[in-house]
Short mmCIF file of C-alpha atoms and ligand atoms in Angstrom, two decimals:
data_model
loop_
_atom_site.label_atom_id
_atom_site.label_comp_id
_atom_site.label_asym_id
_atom_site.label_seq_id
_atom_site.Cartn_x
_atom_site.Cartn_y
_atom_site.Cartn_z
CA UNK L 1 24.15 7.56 5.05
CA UNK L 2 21.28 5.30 3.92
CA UNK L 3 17.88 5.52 5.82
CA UNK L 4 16.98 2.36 5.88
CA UNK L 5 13.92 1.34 4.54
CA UNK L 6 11.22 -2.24 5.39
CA UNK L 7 8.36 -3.00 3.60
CA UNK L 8 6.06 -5.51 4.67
CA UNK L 9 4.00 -7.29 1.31
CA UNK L 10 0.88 -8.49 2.16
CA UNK L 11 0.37 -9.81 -1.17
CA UNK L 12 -3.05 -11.34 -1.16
CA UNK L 13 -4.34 -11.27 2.23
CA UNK L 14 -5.49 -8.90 4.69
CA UNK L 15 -9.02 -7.66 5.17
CA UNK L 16 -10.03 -4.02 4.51
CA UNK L 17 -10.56 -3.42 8.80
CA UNK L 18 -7.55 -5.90 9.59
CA UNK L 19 -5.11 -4.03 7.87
CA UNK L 20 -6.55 -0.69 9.41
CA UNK L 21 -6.00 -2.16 13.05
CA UNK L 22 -2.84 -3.24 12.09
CA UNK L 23 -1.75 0.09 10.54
CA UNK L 24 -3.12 1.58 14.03
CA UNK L 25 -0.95 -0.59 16.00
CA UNK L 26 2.47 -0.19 13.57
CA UNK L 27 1.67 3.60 14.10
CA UNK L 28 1.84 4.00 17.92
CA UNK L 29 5.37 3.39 18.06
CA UNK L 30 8.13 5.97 16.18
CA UNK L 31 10.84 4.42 14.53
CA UNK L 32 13.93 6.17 12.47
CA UNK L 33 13.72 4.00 9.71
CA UNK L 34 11.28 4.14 6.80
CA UNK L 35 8.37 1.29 7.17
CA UNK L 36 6.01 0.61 4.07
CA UNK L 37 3.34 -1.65 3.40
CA UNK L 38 2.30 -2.70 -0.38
CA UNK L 39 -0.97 -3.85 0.14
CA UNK L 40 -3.62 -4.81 -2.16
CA UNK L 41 -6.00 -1.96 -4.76
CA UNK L 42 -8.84 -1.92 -2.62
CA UNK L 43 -7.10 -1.28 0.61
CA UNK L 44 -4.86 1.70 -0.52
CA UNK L 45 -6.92 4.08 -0.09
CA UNK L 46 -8.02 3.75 3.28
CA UNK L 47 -4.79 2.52 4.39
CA UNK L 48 -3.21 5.69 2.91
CA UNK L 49 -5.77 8.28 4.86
CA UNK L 50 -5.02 6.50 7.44
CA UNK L 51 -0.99 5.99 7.71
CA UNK L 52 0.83 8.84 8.98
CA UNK L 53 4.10 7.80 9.57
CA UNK L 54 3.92 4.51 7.38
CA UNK L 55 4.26 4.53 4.03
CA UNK L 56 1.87 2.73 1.84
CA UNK L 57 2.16 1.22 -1.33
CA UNK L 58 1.03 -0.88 -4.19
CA UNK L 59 1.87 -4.07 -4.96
CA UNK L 60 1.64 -3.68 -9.04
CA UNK L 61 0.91 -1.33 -11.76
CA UNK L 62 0.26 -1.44 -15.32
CA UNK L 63 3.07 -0.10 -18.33
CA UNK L 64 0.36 1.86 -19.53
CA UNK L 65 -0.98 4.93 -18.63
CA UNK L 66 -4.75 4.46 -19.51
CA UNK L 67 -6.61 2.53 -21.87
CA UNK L 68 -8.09 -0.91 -22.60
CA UNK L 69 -6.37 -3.22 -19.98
CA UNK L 70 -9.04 -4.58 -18.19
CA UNK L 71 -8.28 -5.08 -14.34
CA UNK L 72 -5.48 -3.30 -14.20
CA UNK L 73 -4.19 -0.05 -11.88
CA UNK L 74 -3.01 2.82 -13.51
CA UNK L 75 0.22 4.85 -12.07
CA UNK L 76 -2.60 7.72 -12.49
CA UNK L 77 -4.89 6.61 -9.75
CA UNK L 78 -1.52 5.53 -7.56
CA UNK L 79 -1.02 9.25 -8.22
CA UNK L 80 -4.23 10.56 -7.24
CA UNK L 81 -3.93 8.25 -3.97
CA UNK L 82 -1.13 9.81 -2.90
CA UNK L 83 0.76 6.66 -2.13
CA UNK L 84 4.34 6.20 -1.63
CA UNK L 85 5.89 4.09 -3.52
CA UNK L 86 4.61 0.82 -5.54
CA UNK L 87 6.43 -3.03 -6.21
CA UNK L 88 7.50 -3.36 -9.77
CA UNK L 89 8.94 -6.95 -10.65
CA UNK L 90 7.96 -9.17 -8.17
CA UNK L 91 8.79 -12.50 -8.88
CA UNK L 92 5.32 -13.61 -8.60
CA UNK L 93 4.25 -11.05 -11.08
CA UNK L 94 7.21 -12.04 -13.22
CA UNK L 95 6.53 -16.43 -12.89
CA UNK L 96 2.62 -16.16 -12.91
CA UNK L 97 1.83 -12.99 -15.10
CA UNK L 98 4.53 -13.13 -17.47
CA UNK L 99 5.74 -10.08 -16.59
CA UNK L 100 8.87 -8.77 -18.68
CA UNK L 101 11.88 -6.27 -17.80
CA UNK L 102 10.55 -4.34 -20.82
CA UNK L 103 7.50 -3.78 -18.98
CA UNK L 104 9.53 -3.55 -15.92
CA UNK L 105 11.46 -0.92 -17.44
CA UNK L 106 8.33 1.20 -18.77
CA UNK L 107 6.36 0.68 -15.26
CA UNK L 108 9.13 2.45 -12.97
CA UNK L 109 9.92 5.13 -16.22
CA UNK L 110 6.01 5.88 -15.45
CA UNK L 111 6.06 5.72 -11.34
CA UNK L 112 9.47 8.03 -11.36
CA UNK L 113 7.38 10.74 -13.87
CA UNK L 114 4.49 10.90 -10.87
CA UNK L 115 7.33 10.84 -7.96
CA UNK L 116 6.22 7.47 -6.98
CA UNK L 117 9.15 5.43 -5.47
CA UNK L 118 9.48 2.11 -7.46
CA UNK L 119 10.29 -0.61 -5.26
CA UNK L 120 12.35 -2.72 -8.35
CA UNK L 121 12.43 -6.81 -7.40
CA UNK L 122 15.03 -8.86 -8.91
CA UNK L 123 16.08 -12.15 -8.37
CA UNK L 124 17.45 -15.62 -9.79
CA UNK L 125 15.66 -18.86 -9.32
CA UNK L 126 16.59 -22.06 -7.88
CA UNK L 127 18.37 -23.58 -11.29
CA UNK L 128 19.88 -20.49 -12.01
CA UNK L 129 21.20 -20.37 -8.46
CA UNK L 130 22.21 -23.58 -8.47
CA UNK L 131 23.85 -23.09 -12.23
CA UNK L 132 26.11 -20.61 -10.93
CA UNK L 133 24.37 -18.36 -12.73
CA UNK L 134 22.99 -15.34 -10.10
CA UNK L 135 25.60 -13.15 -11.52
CA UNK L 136 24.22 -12.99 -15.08
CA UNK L 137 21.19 -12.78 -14.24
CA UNK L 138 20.75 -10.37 -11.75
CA UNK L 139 23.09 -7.92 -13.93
CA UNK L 140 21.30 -8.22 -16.43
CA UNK L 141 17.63 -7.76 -15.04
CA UNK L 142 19.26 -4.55 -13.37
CA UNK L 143 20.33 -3.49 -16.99
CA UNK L 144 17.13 -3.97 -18.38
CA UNK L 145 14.88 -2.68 -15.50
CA UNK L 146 16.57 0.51 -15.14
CA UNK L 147 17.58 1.50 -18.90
CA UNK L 148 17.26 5.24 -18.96
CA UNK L 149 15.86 5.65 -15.50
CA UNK L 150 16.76 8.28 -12.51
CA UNK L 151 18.13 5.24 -10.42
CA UNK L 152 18.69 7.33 -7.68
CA UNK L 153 14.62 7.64 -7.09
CA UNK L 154 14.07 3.76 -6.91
CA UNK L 155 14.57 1.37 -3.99
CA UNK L 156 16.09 -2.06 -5.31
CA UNK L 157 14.94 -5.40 -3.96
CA UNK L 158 17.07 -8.23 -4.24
CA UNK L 159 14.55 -11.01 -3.55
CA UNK L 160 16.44 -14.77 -4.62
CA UNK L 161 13.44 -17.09 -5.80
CA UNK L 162 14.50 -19.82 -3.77
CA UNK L 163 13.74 -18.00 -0.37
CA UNK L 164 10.71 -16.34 -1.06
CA UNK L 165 8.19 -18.12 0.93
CA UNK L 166 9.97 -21.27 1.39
CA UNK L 167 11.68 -20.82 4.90
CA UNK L 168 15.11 -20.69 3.29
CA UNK L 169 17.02 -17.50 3.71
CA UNK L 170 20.08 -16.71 1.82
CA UNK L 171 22.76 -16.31 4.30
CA UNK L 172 23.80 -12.73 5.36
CA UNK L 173 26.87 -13.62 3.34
CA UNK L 174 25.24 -14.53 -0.21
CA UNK L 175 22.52 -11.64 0.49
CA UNK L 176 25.21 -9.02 1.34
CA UNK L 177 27.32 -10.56 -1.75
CA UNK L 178 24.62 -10.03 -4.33
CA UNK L 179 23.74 -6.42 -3.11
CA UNK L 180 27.43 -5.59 -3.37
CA UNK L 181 27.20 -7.07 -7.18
CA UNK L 182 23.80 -4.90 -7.82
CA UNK L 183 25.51 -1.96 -6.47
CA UNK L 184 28.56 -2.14 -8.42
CA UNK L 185 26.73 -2.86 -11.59
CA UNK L 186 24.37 0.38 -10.62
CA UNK L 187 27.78 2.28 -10.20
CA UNK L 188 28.81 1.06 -13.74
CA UNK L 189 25.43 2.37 -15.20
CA UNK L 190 25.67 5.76 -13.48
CA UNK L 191 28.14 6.82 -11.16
CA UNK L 192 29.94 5.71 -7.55
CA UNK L 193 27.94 8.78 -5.85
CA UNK L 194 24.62 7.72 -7.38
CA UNK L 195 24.83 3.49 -6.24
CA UNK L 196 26.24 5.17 -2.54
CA UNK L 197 22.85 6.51 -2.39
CA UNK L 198 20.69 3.75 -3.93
CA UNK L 199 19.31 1.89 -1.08
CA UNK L 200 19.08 -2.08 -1.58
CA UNK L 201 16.56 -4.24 -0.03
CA UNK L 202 17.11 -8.34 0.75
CA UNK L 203 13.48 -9.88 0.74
CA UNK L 204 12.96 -14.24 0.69
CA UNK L 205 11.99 -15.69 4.32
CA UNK L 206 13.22 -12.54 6.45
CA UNK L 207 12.02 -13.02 9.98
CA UNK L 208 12.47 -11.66 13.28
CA UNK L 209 15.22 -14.02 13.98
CA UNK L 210 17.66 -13.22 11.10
CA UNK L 211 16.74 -9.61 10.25
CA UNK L 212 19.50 -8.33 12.34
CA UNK L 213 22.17 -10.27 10.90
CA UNK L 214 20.99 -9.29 7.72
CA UNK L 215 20.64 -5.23 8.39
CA UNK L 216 23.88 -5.04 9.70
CA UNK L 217 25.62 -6.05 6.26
CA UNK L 218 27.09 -2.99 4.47
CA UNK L 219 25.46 -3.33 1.09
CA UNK L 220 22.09 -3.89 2.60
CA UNK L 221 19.98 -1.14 3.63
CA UNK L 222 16.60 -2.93 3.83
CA UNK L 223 14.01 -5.93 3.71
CA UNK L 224 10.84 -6.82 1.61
CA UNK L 225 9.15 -8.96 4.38
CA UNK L 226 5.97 -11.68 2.70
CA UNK L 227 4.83 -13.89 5.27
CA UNK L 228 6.45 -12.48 8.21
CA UNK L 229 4.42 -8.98 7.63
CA UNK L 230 1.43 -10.20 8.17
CA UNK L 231 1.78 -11.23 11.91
CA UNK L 232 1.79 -7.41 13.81
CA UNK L 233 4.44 -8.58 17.11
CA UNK L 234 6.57 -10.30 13.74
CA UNK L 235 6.36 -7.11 11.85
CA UNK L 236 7.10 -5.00 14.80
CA UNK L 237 9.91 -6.91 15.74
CA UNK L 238 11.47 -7.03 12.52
CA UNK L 239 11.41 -3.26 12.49
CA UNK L 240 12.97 -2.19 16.03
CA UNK L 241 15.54 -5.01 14.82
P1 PGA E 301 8.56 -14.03 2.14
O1 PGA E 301 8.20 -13.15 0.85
O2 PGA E 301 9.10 -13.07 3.18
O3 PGA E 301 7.28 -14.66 2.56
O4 PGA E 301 9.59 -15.02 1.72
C1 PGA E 301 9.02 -12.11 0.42
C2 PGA E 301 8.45 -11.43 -0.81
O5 PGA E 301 7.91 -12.12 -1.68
O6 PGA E 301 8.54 -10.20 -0.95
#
C-alpha cells in the first residue's frame, strides 16, 4: 500500500510570517496522508522548526556539493536543516534555468546520499503532447533522471507542461495513463516490487474540484499542487480530498 503523499509548491511567493500562519493552520488538523510544502531558501528554516506533522521542503538544489556557484543551495545545508525532501526537475527550473537530466541525475544521486527524498518532476510540453510524443519523452527523462539511483527513495512527479499553471488539467484518464507508463518503465529499470512501491505524483492545475477524481486512479498516489497551495481552505481541501 502507497501512503499517499501532496505537496503544495509555493514557488515564489509567500512571506516569511504568512507561511508560518499558514503552516499553523495546516497543522491543527491530522491527516493519514503525507503533506509537504517546498517553499522558498529563506523560509526553510523556520518553516522546518516549526512543522511537526508537515513536511517541508526545497524547491531546488545545486549538482554540486560546495564550491563556486554563486546563489545556489547546497544538499549540505538542506542536510543541516533537517528538511524532508527537496523538488528536482521542475519544469520551470528545466525551461528558464536550463536545467539538464544530467544535472537532474547528479542532484537526486546527492539528496538520496543525505536521506533527502527527491521529489523528481517530469513532463512533456504542449508540442510534444500534441506530437504524440509524451511517451518518448517521459521514458526517456525517467531513464536519464534516475540512472544508477535507489528509485525506491524518490517520489516521482508527473507534471505535463501544458497544465501547469494554465487551468488545464489532464484528465484523470491521460494523468492515470502516463503514471501507469512511468511505472512500467521504473519496473523495467529495476524490478515489479520496487515501481509497486514508488509513489507517483500528478501536478498541472490540481484543485479542490478534481483532486478526487484524480487520487482515486490506481497509478496515482499523489499531487504537486502550484497555485492552488497557496490559498489555506484550497490547500486544506485538497488534502481531506
Ligand atoms: P499549478 O502548478 O498547480 O499551479 O499548475 C503545479 C506545479 O508547477 O508544480
Amino acid at each position: 500500500m502507497r501512503k499517499p503523499i501532496i505537496i503544495g509548491n509555493w514557488k515564489m511567493n509567500m512571506q516569511i510570517a504568512d507561511g508560518l500562519v499558514f503552516l499553523n493552520d495546516l497543522e491543527k488538523e491530522s491527516y493519514n496522508i503525507d503533506v509537504g510544502i517546498a517553499c522558498q531558501a529563506i523560509s526553510l528554516i523556520p518553516m522546518k522548526e516549526q512543522a511537526k506533522k508537515v513536511l517541508i521542503g526545497a524547491q531546488n538544489t545545486n549538482d554540486e556539493l560546495n564550491g563556486a556557484y554563486t546563489g545556489e543551495l547546497s544538499v549540505d545545508l538542506l542536510k543541516e536543516a533537517e528538511l524532508d525532501f527537496c523538488l528536482v526537475g521542475h519544469s520551470e527550473r528545466r525551461q528558464y534555468y536550463n536545467e539538464s537530466d544530467e544535472t537532474v541525475n547528479k542532484k537526486i544521486k546527492l539528496l538520496l546520499e543525505k536521506q533527502i527524498t527527491p521529489v523528481v518532476c517530469v513532463g512533456e510540453s504542449l508540442e510534444q503532447y500534441e506530437n504524440k510524443q509524451t511517451k518518448e519523452v517521459i521514458e526517456k527523462q525517467i531513464e536519464l533522471a534516475l540512472q544508477d539511483v535507489d528509485v525506491k527513495n524518490c517520489v516521482i512527479a508527473y507534471e505535463p507542461i501544458w497544465a501547469i499553471g494554465t487551468g488545464k488539467t489532464a484528465t484523470p484518464e491521460i494523468a492515470q495513463s502516463v503514471c501507469r507508463l512511468i511505472r512500467k518503465k521504473i519496473a523495467s529499470l529495476t524490478s515489479v516490487e520496487i515501481a509497486n512501491k514508488v509513489r507517483i505524483q500528478y501536478g498541472g492545475s490540481v484543485n479542490p474540484e478534481n483532486i478526487k477524481e484524480l487520487m482515486a486512479c490506481e497509478d496515482i498516489d499523489g499531487a504537486l499542487v502550484g497555485g492552488a497551495s497557496l490559498k489555506i481552505n484550497d490547500f486544506k481541501k485538497l488534502i481531506s480530498y
